[in-house]
CSV table of C-alpha atoms and ligand atoms in Angstrom, one decimal:
chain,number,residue,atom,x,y,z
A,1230,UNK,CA,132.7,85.9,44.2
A,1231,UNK,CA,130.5,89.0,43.6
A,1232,UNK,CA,131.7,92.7,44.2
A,1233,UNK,CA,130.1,93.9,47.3
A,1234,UNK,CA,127.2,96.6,46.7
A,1235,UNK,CA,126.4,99.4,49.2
A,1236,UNK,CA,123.1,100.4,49.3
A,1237,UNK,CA,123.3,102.7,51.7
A,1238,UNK,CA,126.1,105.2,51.6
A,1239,UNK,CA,125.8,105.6,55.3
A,1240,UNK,CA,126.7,102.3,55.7
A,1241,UNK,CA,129.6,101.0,58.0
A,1242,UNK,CA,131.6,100.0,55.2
A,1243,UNK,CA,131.7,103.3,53.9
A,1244,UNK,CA,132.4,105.4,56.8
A,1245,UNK,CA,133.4,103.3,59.8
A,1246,UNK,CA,131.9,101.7,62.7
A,1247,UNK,CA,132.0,103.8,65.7
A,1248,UNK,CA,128.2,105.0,65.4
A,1249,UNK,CA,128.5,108.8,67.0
A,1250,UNK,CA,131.3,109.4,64.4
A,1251,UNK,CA,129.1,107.5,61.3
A,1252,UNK,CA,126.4,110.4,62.5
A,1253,UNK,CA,128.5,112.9,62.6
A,1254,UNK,CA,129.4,112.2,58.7
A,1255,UNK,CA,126.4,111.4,57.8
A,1256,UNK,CA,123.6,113.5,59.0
A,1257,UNK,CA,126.0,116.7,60.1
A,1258,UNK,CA,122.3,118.6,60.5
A,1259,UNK,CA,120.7,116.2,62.9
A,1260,UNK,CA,124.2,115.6,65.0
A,1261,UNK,CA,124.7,119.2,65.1
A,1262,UNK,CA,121.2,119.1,67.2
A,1263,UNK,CA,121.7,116.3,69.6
A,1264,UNK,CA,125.3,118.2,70.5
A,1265,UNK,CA,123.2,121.8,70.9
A,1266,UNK,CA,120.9,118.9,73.1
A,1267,UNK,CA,123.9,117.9,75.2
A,1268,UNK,CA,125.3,121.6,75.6
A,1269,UNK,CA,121.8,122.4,76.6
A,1270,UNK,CA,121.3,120.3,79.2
A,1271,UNK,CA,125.3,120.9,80.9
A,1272,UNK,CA,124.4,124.5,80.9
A,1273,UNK,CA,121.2,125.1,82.4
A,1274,UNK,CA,119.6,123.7,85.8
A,1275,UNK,CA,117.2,120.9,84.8
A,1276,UNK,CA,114.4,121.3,87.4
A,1277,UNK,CA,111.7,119.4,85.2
A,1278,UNK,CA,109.9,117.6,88.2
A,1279,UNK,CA,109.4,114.4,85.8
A,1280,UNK,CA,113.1,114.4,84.0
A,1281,UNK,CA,116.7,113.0,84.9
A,1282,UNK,CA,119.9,112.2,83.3
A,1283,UNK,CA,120.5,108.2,82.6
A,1284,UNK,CA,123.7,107.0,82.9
A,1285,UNK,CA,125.6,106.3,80.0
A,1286,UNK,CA,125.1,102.8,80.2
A,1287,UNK,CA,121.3,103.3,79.8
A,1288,UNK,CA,122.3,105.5,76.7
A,1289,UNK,CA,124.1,102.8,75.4
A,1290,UNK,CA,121.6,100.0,75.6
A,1291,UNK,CA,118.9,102.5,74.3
A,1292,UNK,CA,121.2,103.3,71.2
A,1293,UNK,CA,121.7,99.5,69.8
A,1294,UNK,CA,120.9,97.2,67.6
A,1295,UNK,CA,118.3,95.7,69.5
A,1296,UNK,CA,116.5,99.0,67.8
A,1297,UNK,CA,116.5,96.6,64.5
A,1298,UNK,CA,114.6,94.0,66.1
A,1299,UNK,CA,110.6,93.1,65.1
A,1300,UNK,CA,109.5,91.1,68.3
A,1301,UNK,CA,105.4,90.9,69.0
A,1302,UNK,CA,104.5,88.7,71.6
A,1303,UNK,CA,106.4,87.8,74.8
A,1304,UNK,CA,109.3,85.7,75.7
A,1305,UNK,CA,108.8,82.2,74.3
A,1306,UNK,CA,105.9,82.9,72.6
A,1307,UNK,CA,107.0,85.7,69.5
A,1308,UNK,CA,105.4,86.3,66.1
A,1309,UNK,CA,108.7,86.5,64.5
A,1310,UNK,CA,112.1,84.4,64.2
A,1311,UNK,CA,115.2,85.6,65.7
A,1312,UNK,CA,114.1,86.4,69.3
A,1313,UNK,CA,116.6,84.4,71.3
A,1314,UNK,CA,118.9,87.0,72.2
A,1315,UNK,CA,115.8,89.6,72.7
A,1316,UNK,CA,113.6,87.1,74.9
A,1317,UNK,CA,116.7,87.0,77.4
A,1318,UNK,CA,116.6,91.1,77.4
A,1319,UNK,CA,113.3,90.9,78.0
A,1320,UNK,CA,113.7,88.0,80.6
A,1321,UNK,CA,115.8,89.9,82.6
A,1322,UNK,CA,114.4,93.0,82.4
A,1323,UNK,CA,110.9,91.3,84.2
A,1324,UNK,CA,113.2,89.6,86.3
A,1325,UNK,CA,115.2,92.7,87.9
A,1326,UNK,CA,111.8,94.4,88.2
A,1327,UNK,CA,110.1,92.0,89.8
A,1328,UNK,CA,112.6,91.4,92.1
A,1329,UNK,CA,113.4,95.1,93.0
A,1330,UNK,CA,109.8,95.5,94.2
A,1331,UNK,CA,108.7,92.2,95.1
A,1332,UNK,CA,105.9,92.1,92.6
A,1333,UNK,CA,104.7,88.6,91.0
A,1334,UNK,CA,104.5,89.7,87.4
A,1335,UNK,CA,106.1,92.1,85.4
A,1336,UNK,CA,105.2,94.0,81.7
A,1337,UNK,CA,107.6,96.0,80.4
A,1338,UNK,CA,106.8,96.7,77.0
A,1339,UNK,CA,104.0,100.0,77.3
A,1340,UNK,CA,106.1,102.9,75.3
A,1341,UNK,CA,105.1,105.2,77.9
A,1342,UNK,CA,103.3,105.8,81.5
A,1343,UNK,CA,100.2,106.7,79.6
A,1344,UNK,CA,100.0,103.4,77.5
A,1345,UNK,CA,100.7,101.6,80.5
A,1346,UNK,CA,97.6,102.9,82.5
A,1347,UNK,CA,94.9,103.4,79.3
A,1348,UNK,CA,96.0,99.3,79.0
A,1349,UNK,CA,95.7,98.3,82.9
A,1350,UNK,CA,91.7,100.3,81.9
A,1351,UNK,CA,91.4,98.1,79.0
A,1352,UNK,CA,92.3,95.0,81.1
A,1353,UNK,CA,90.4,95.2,83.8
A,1354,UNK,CA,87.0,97.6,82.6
A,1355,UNK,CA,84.9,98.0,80.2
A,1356,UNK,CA,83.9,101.5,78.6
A,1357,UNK,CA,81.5,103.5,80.7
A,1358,UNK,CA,83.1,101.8,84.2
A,1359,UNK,CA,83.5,104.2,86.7
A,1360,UNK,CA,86.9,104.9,87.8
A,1361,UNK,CA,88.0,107.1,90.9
A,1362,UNK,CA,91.3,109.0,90.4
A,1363,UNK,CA,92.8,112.5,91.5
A,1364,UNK,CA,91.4,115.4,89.6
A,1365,UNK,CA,94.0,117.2,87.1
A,1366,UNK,CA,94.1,120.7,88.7
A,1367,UNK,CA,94.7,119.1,91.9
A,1368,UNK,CA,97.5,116.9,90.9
A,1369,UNK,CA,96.3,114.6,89.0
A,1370,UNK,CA,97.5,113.4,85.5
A,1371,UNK,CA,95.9,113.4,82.1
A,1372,UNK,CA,95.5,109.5,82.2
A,1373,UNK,CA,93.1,109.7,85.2
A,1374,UNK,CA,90.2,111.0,83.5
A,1375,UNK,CA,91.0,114.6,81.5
A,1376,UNK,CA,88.3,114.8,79.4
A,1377,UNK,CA,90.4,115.5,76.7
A,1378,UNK,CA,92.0,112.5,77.0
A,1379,UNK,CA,90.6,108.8,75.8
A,1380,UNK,CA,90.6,107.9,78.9
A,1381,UNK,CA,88.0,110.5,79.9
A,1382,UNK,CA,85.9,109.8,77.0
A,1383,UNK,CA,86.0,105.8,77.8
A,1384,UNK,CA,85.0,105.7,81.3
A,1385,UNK,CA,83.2,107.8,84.0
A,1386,UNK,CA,85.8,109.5,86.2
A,1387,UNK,CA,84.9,110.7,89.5
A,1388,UNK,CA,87.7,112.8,91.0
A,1389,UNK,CA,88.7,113.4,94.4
A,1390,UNK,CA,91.3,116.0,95.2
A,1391,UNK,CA,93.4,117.7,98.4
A,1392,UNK,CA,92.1,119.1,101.5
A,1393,UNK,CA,91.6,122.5,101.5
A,1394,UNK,CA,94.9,125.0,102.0
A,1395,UNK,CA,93.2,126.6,105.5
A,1396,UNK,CA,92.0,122.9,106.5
A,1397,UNK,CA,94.1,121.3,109.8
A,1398,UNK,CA,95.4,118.8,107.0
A,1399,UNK,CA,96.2,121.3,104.4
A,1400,UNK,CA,96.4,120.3,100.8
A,1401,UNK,CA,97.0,116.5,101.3
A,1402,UNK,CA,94.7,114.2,99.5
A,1403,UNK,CA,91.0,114.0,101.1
A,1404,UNK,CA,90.7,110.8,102.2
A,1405,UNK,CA,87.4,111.6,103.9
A,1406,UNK,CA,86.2,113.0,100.4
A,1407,UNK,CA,87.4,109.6,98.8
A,1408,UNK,CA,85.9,107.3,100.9
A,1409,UNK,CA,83.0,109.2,101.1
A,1410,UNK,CA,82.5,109.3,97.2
A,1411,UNK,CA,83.4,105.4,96.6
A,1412,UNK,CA,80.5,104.4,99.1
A,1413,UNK,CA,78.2,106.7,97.0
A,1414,UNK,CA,79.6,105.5,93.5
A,1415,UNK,CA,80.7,102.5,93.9
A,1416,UNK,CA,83.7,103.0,91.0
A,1417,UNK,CA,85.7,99.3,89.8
A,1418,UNK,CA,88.7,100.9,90.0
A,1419,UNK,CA,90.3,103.3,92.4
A,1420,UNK,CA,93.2,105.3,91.3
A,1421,UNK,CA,96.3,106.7,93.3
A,1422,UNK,CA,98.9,108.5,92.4
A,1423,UNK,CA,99.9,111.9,91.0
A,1424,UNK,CA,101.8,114.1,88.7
A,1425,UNK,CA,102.2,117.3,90.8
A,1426,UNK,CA,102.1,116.4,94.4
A,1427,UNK,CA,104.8,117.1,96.7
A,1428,UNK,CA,103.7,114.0,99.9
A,1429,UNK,CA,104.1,110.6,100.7
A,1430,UNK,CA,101.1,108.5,99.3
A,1431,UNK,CA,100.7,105.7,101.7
A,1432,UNK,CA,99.2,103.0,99.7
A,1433,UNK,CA,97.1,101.3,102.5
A,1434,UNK,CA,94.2,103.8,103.2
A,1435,UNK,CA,93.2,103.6,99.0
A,1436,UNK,CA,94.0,100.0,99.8
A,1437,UNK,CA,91.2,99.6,103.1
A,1438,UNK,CA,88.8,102.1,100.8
A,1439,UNK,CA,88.8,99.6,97.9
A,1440,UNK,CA,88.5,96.7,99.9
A,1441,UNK,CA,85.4,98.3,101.7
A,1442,UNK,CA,83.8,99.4,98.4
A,1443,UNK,CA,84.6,95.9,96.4
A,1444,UNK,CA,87.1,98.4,94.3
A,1445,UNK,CA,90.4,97.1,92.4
A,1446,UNK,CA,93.1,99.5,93.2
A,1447,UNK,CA,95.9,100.9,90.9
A,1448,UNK,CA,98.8,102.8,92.1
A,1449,UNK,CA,100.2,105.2,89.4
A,1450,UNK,CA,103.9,105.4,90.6
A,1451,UNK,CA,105.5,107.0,87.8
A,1452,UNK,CA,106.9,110.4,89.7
A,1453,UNK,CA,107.5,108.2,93.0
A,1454,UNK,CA,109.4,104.6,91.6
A,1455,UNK,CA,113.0,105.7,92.2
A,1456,UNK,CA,112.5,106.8,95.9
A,1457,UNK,CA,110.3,103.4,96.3
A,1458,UNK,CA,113.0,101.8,94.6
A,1459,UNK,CA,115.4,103.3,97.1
A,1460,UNK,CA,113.1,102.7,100.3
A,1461,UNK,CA,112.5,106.0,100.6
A,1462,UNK,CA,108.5,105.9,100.2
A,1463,UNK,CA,106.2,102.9,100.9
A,1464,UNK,CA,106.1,100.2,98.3
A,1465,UNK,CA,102.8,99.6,96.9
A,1466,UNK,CA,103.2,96.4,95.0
A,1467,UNK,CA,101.6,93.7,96.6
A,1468,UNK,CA,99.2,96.6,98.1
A,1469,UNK,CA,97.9,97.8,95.2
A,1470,UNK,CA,96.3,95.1,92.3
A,1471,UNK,CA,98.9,96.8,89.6
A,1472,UNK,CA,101.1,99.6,89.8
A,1473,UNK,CA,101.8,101.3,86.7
A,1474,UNK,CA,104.8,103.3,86.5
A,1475,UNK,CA,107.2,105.4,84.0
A,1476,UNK,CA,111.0,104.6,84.0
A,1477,UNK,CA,113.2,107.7,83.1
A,1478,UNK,CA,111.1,109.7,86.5
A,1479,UNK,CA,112.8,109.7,89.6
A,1480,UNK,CA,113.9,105.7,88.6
A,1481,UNK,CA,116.4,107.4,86.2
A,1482,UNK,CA,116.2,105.2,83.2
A,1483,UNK,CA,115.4,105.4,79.7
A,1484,UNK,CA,111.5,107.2,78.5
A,1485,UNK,CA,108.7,104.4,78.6
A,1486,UNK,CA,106.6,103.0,81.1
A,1487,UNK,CA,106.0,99.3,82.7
A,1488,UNK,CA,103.2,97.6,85.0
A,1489,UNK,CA,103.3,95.2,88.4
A,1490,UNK,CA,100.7,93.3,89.2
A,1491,UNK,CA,99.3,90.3,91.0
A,1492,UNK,CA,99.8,87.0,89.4
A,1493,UNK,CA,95.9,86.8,89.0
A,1494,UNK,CA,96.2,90.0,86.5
A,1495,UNK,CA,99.1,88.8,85.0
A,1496,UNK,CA,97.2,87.4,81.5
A,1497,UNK,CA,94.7,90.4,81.2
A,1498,UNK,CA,97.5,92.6,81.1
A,1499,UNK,CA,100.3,90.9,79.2
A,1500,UNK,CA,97.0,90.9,76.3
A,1501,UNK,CA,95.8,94.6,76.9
A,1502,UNK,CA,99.3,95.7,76.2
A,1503,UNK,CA,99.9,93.6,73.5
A,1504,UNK,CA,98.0,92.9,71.3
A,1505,UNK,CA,95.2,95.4,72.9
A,1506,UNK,CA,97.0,98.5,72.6
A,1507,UNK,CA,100.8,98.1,71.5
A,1508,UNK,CA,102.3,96.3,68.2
A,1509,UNK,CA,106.3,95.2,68.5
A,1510,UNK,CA,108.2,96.2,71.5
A,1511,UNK,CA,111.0,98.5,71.6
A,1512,UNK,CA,113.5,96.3,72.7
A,1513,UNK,CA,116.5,98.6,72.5
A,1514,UNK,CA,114.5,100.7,75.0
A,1515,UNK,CA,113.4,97.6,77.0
A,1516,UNK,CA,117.2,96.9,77.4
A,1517,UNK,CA,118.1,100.5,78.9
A,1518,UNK,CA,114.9,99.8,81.1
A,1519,UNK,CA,117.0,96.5,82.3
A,1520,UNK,CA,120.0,98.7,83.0
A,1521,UNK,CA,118.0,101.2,84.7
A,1522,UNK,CA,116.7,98.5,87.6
A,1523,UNK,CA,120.0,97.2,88.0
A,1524,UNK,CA,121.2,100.5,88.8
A,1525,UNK,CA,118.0,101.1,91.5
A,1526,UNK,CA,118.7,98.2,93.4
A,1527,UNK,CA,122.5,99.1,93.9
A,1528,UNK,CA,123.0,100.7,97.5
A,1529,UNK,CA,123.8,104.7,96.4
A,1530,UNK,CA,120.4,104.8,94.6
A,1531,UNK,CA,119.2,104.6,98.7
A,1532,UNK,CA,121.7,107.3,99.2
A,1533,UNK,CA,120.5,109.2,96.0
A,1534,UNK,CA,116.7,109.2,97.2
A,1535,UNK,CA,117.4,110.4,100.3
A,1536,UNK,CA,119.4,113.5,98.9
A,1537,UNK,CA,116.3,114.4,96.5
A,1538,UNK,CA,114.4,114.7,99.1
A,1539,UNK,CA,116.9,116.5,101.5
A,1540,UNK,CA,117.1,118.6,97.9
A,1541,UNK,CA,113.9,119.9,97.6
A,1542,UNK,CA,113.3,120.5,100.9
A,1543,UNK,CA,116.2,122.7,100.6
A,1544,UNK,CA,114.7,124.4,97.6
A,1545,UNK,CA,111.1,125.0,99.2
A,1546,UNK,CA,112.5,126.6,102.3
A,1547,UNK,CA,114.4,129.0,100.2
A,1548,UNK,CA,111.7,129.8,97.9
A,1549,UNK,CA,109.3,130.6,100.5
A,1550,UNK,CA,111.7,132.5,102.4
A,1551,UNK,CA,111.4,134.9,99.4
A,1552,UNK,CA,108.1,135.1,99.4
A,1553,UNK,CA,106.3,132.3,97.1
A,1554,UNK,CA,104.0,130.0,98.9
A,1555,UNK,CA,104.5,126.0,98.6
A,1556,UNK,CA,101.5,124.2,98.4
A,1557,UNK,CA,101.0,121.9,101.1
A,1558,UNK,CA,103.9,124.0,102.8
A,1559,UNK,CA,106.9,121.9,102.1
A,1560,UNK,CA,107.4,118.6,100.2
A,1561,UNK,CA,108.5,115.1,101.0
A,1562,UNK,CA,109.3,113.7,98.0
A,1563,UNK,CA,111.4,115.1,95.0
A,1564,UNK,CA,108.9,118.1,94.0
A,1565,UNK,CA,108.0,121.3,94.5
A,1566,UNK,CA,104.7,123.3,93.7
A,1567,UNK,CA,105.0,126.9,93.7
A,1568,UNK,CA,102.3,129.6,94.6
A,1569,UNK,CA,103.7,132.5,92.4
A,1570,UNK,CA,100.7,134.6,93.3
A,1571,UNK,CA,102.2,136.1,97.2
A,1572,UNK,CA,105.3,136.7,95.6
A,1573,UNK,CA,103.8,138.7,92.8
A,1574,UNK,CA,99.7,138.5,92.2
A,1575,UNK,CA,100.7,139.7,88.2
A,1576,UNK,CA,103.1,136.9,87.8
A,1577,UNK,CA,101.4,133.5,85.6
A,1578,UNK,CA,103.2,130.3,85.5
A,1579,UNK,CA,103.5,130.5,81.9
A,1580,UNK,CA,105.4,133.7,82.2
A,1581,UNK,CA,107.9,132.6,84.9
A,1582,UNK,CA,108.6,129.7,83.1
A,1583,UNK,CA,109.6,131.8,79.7
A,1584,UNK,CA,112.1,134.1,82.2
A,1585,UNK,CA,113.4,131.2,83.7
A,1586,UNK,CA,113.8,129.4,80.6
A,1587,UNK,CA,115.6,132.9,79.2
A,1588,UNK,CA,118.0,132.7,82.3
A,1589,UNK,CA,118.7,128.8,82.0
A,1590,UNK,CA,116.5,127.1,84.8
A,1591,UNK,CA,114.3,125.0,83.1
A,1592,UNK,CA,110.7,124.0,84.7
A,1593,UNK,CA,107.1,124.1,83.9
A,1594,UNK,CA,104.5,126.1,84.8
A,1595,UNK,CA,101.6,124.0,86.6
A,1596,UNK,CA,98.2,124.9,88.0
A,1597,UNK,CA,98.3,124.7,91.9
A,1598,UNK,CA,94.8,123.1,93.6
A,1599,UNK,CA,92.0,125.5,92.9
A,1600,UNK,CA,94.1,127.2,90.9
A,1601,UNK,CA,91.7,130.4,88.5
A,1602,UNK,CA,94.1,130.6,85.6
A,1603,UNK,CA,93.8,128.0,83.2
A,1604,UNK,CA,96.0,124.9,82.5
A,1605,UNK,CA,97.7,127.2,79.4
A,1606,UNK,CA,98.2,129.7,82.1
A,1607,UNK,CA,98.2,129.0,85.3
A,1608,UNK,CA,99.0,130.3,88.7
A,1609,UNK,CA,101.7,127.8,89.9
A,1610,UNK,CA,105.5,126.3,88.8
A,1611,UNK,CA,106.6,123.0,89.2
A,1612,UNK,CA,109.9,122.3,90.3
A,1613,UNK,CA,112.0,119.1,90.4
A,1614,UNK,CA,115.3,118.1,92.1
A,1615,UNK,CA,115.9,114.4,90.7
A,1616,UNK,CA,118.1,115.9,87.7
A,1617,UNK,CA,120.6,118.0,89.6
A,1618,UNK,CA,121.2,115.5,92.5
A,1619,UNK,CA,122.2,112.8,90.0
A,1620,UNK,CA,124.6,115.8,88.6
A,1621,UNK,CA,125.6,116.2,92.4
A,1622,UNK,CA,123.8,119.2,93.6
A,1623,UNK,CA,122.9,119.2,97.5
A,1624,UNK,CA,121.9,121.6,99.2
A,1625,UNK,CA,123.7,124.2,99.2
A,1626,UNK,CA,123.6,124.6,95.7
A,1627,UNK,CA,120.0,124.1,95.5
A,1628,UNK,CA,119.9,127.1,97.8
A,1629,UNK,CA,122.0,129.3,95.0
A,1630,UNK,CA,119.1,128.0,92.7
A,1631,UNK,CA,116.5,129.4,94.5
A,1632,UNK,CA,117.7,132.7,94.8
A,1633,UNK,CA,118.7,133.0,91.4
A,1634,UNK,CA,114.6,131.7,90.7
A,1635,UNK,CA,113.8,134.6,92.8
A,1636,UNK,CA,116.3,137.0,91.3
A,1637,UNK,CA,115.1,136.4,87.7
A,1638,UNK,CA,111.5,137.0,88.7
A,1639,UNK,CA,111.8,139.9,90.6
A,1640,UNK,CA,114.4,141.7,88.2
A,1641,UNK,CA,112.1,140.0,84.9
A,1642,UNK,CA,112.0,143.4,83.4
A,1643,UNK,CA,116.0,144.0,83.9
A,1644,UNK,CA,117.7,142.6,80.8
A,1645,UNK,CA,121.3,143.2,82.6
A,1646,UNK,CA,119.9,141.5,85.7
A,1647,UNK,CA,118.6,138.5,83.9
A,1648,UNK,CA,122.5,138.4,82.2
A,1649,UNK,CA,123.3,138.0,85.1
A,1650,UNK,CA,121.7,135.2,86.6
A,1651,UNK,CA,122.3,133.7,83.2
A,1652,UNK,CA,125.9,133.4,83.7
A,1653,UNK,CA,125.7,132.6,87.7
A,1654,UNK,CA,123.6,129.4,86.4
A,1655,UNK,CA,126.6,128.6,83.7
A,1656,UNK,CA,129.0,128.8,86.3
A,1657,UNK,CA,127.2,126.7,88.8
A,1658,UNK,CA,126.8,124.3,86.0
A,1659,UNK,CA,130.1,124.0,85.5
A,1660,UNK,CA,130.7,122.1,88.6
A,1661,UNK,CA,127.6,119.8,88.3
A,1662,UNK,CA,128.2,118.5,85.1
A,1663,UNK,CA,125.7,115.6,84.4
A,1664,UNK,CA,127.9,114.3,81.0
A,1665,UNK,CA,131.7,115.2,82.0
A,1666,UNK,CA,133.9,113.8,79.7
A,1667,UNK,CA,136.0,110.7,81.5
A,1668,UNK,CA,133.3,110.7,84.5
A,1669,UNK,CA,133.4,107.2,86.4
A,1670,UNK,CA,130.3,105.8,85.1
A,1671,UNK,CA,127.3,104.8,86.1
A,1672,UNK,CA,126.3,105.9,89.8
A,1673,UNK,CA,127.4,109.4,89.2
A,1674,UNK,CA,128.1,110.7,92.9
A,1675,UNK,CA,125.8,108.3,94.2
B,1310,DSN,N1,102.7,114.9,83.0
B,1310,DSN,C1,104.0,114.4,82.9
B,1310,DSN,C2,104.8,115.0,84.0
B,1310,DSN,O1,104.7,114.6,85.2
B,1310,DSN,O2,105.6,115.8,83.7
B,1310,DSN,C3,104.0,112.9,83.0
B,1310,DSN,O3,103.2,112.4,82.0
């Protein structure tokens, strides 16, 4: 028998199995990262409006072997040997989705939101179509037409926005405007959905306009899918032709992105993801995505939408009792969008994010409708409450977060002020602890 070779001296043979350990040996630099990661996020207030922390079982299935595995194609039908095990993740994966939104077909290989809707484009249009979406600076996302994305160089966006903020409706989406502009342009696709919108988006209205203009209708879901999931907002699947959506949003699973749709789309998009846009699938990631709809169709993910929402309602009132404005004045789903300029007309976006960043509150600057300062800039924050209710937040703590958001901004200039807040927002971490060792997962408090 021949001596075994190791060609790799990271290999299990040479320094164990258990892979966080084999990391730790054999890559000290980049383990020493993903612990500062960890730290990182246990000891500031994630208020990223599109992030979460996954349970640890969606870690896990996003950290296997399943990472090894080359699998074009779909189930039953792969370019490459070895696919039994990965067409049953796969399987069930479509299968839990489907079945947690009642759609007929289900893709779940686009890598992220963004490849999800530029192939649902390439499935249904061809270049130079005209598409109707939300503009950017009004809530929009890149994918619906930004110029400087491919999507805005492919096809001929026409963008409707919000009602005005002194209109009797008062920064919701203009319904009148979007009828009005499908009858005159006729588009083949009409887009819902947002990245910085705080409302409900009834699906039915884009529904009756795209019916009356001979339109298809997509429904981006990406912020919304974990309240949907939860009943919490209207389902738009079986509404809407496709539904795109990302997975690691309010759904709290692992970074990528998947697409419902009809049974009559289901061919046209299987083939614009792959092979249209996409190569092999990233089945480790599509396992965590399975995970992740198990988890949304278990009854505290009801319980955990309806605390988001309670969440950030708690968070508007107590930033506006300080002075900021809210766009649309409140919010009914998990965001926020914050008018910095009545609180202080010299305070950017950019720079309230830096101090609160400084201080531990982590969130992104965003332009608010209409907003002058430029996307770079910008006169607005976006603020996000999924994270911290999976840590367990309600809201009374997300009342402490407030006021320490309005502390840090008013006292920006006060070094010893900003220590301060710095080390209320470690101690309030310390009690909502989204990775505690020996915590009973998954399902956190909910
Ligand atoms: N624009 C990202 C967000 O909502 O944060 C999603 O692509």
């Amino acid at each position: 028998m021949s001596e075994t070779v190791i060609f790799n001296e990271n290999s299990s043979s040479a320094i164990g199995t258990e892979p966080w350990n084999a990391l730790k040996k054999s890559d000290p630099e980049i383990a020493q990262f993903l612990i500062d990661e960890l730290t990182r996020q246990r000891t500031s207030v994630q208020l990223i409006a599109s992030e979460n922390f996954t349970s640890p079982s969606v870690l896990a299935a996003s950290a296997s072997v399943l990472t090894n595995k080359y699998s074009e194609g779909y189930p039953g039908k792969r370019y490459y040997g070895g696919n039994q095990v990965v067409d049953e993740v796969e399987d069930l994966a479509r299968n839990r989705v489907t079945k947690l939104f009642g759609a007929d077909h289900a893709n779940v290989q686009p890598h992220s939101g963004a490849s999800a809707n530029v192939a649902v484009y390439q499935a249904l249009l061809q270049p130079g179509d005209t598409i109707m979406a939300m503009r950017l600076d009004q809530g929009g996302h890149l994918t619906h037409g930004s110029p400087a994305s491919i999507t805005g160089k492919t096809y001929r966006f026409i963008s409707y926005g919000v009602t005005p903020e002194d209109s009797d409706k008062g920064e919701r989406i203009d319904l009148d405007l979007l009828r009005d502009l499908a009858i005159r342009e006729k588009p083949a696709l009409i887009v819902a959905g947002t990245t910085a919108y705080s409302r409900v988006i009834d699906p039915i209205p884009f529904r009756e306009i795209a019916d009356e203009v001979g339109a298809l209708f997509m429904f981006d879901a990406a912020h919304p899918m974990g309240l949907i999931a939860g009943g919490n907002h209207p389902n738009p699947v079986g509404v809407a032709d496709i539904v795109t959506f990302t997975t690691h949003k309010t759904l709290r699973g692992p970074r990528g992105g998947a697409i419902l749709c009809k049974s009559e789309f289901a061919k046209a998009i299987d083939s614009a993801v792959f092979p249209g846009l996409q190569g092999g699938p990233l089945e480790h990631v599509i396992a965590a995505k399975a995970v992740a709809f198990g988890e949304a169709g278990e009854d505290y993910f009801k319980s955990y939408g309806v605390q988001i929402i309670k969440n950030a309602m708690a968070l508007a009132k107590g930033l506006e009792s300080q002075g900021f404005r809210i766009v649309s004045g409140g919010t009914e789903n998990h965001q926020v969008l914050v008018d910095l300029r009545p609180f202080d007309k010299e305070l950017t976006g950019k720079e309230a994010q830096e101090v609160l960043d400084q201080v531990g509150l982590t969130c992104n600057r965003n332009q608010i409708p209409d907003d002058p300062r430029s996307p770079f800039v910008t006169s607005g924050l976006r603020l996000g409450t999924s994270a911290e209710t999976t840590a367990g937040m309600s809201e009374t703590e997300i009342g402490t977060v407030a006021e320490l958001i309005g502390k840090a901004l008013k006292n920006r200039a006060d070094g010893s002020v900003l220590n301060e807040v710095r080390a209320s927002v470690k101690e309030l971490c310390s009690d909502f602890d989204p990775y505690p060792p020996g915590a009973p997962w998954p399902g956190y408090g909910f």
